[in-house]
mmCIF file of C-alpha atoms in Angstrom:
data_model
loop_
_atom_site.group_PDB
_atom_site.id
_atom_site.type_symbol
_atom_site.label_atom_id
_atom_site.label_comp_id
_atom_site.label_asym_id
_atom_site.label_seq_id
_atom_site.Cartn_x
_atom_site.Cartn_y
_atom_site.Cartn_z
ATOM 1 C CA MET A 823 -218.468 90.429 14.197
ATOM 2 C CA LEU A 824 -219.614 89.485 17.365
ATOM 3 C CA GLU A 825 -221.985 91.660 19.762
ATOM 4 C CA VAL A 826 -220.505 91.847 23.117
ATOM 5 C CA THR A 827 -223.806 91.933 25.312
ATOM 6 C CA PRO A 828 -223.913 92.155 29.083
ATOM 7 C CA ARG A 829 -224.556 88.341 29.104
ATOM 8 C CA LEU A 830 -221.392 87.739 27.308
ATOM 9 C CA ARG A 831 -219.376 90.042 29.431
ATOM 10 C CA GLN A 832 -220.466 87.980 32.451
ATOM 11 C CA PHE A 833 -219.575 84.770 30.891
ATOM 12 C CA GLU A 834 -216.278 85.718 30.109
ATOM 13 C CA ARG A 835 -215.598 87.016 33.524
ATOM 14 C CA GLU A 836 -216.843 83.927 35.067
ATOM 15 C CA TYR A 837 -214.783 81.872 32.739
ATOM 16 C CA GLN A 838 -211.539 83.638 33.520
ATOM 17 C CA ARG A 839 -212.265 83.118 37.475
ATOM 18 C CA TRP A 840 -212.972 79.708 36.949
ATOM 19 C CA ALA A 841 -209.740 78.880 34.559
ATOM 20 C CA TYR A 842 -207.220 80.949 36.535
ATOM 21 C CA ARG A 843 -208.662 79.902 40.048
ATOM 22 C CA SER A 844 -206.272 77.433 41.207
ATOM 23 C CA LEU A 845 -203.040 79.544 39.596
ATOM 24 C CA THR A 846 -201.076 81.875 42.376
ATOM 25 C CA PHE A 847 -199.724 85.144 41.590
ATOM 26 C CA HIS A 848 -196.530 83.860 40.631
ATOM 27 C CA GLN A 849 -198.163 81.351 38.097
ATOM 28 C CA ALA A 850 -200.451 83.732 36.534
ATOM 29 C CA LEU A 851 -197.792 86.281 36.057
ATOM 30 C CA ALA A 852 -195.653 83.357 34.357
ATOM 31 C CA ARG A 853 -198.635 82.670 32.085
ATOM 32 C CA TYR A 854 -198.591 86.295 31.071
ATOM 33 C CA ARG A 855 -195.349 86.662 30.391
ATOM 34 C CA ALA A 856 -195.483 83.308 28.145
ATOM 35 C CA MET A 857 -198.139 84.856 26.092
ATOM 36 C CA LEU A 858 -196.468 87.942 25.843
ATOM 37 C CA HIS A 859 -193.275 86.104 24.459
ATOM 38 C CA GLU A 860 -195.527 84.444 21.840
ATOM 39 C CA ALA A 861 -196.874 87.711 20.924
ATOM 40 C CA ARG A 862 -193.618 89.359 20.293
ATOM 41 C CA ARG A 863 -192.063 85.934 18.412
ATOM 42 C CA LEU A 864 -195.345 86.388 16.250
ATOM 43 C CA ARG A 865 -194.945 90.494 15.671
ATOM 44 C CA PRO A 866 -191.234 91.449 16.888
ATOM 45 C CA ASP A 867 -192.228 95.105 16.694
ATOM 46 C CA LEU A 868 -195.202 94.562 18.943
ATOM 47 C CA GLY A 869 -195.267 97.505 21.703
ATOM 48 C CA LEU A 870 -191.832 99.162 20.811
ATOM 49 C CA ASP A 871 -193.585 102.216 19.095
ATOM 50 C CA TRP A 872 -196.779 102.730 21.347
ATOM 51 C CA ARG A 873 -197.378 105.957 19.788
ATOM 52 C CA GLN A 874 -197.797 104.235 16.307
ATOM 53 C CA ASP A 875 -200.006 101.690 17.857
ATOM 54 C CA LEU A 876 -202.173 104.261 19.346
ATOM 55 C CA ALA A 877 -202.327 106.601 16.164
ATOM 56 C CA SER A 878 -205.624 105.140 14.510
ATOM 57 C CA ASP A 879 -207.357 105.200 17.993
ATOM 58 C CA LEU A 880 -206.563 108.584 18.435
ATOM 59 C CA ALA A 881 -207.416 109.674 14.779
ATOM 60 C CA MET A 882 -210.925 107.883 15.479
ATOM 61 C CA ALA A 883 -211.665 109.359 19.008
ATOM 62 C CA ARG A 884 -210.925 113.008 17.091
ATOM 63 C CA VAL A 885 -213.382 112.028 14.888
ATOM 64 C CA LEU A 886 -215.933 110.767 16.692
ATOM 65 C CA ASN A 887 -215.562 113.884 19.498
ATOM 66 C CA GLY A 888 -215.891 116.218 16.471
ATOM 67 C CA LEU A 889 -212.301 117.336 17.058
ATOM 68 C CA PRO A 890 -209.924 118.675 14.534
ATOM 69 C CA SER A 891 -207.403 116.195 13.047
ATOM 70 C CA ALA A 892 -204.066 116.157 14.450
#
């Protein structure tokens, strides 16, 4: 697993600024829509049941915060 360090975060921010610097808002939005379309093509149920998508995150948060299970 890759450790996320401040240096890596800085590199990613700078790269994103560089990679998207010449795009207009509409071009960036079109790119985002294309990526979302591709993600849904690969996994048609993506985002349909957001509660199910968050269930494991919420369970882990309860454990880490010492709260009772659902």
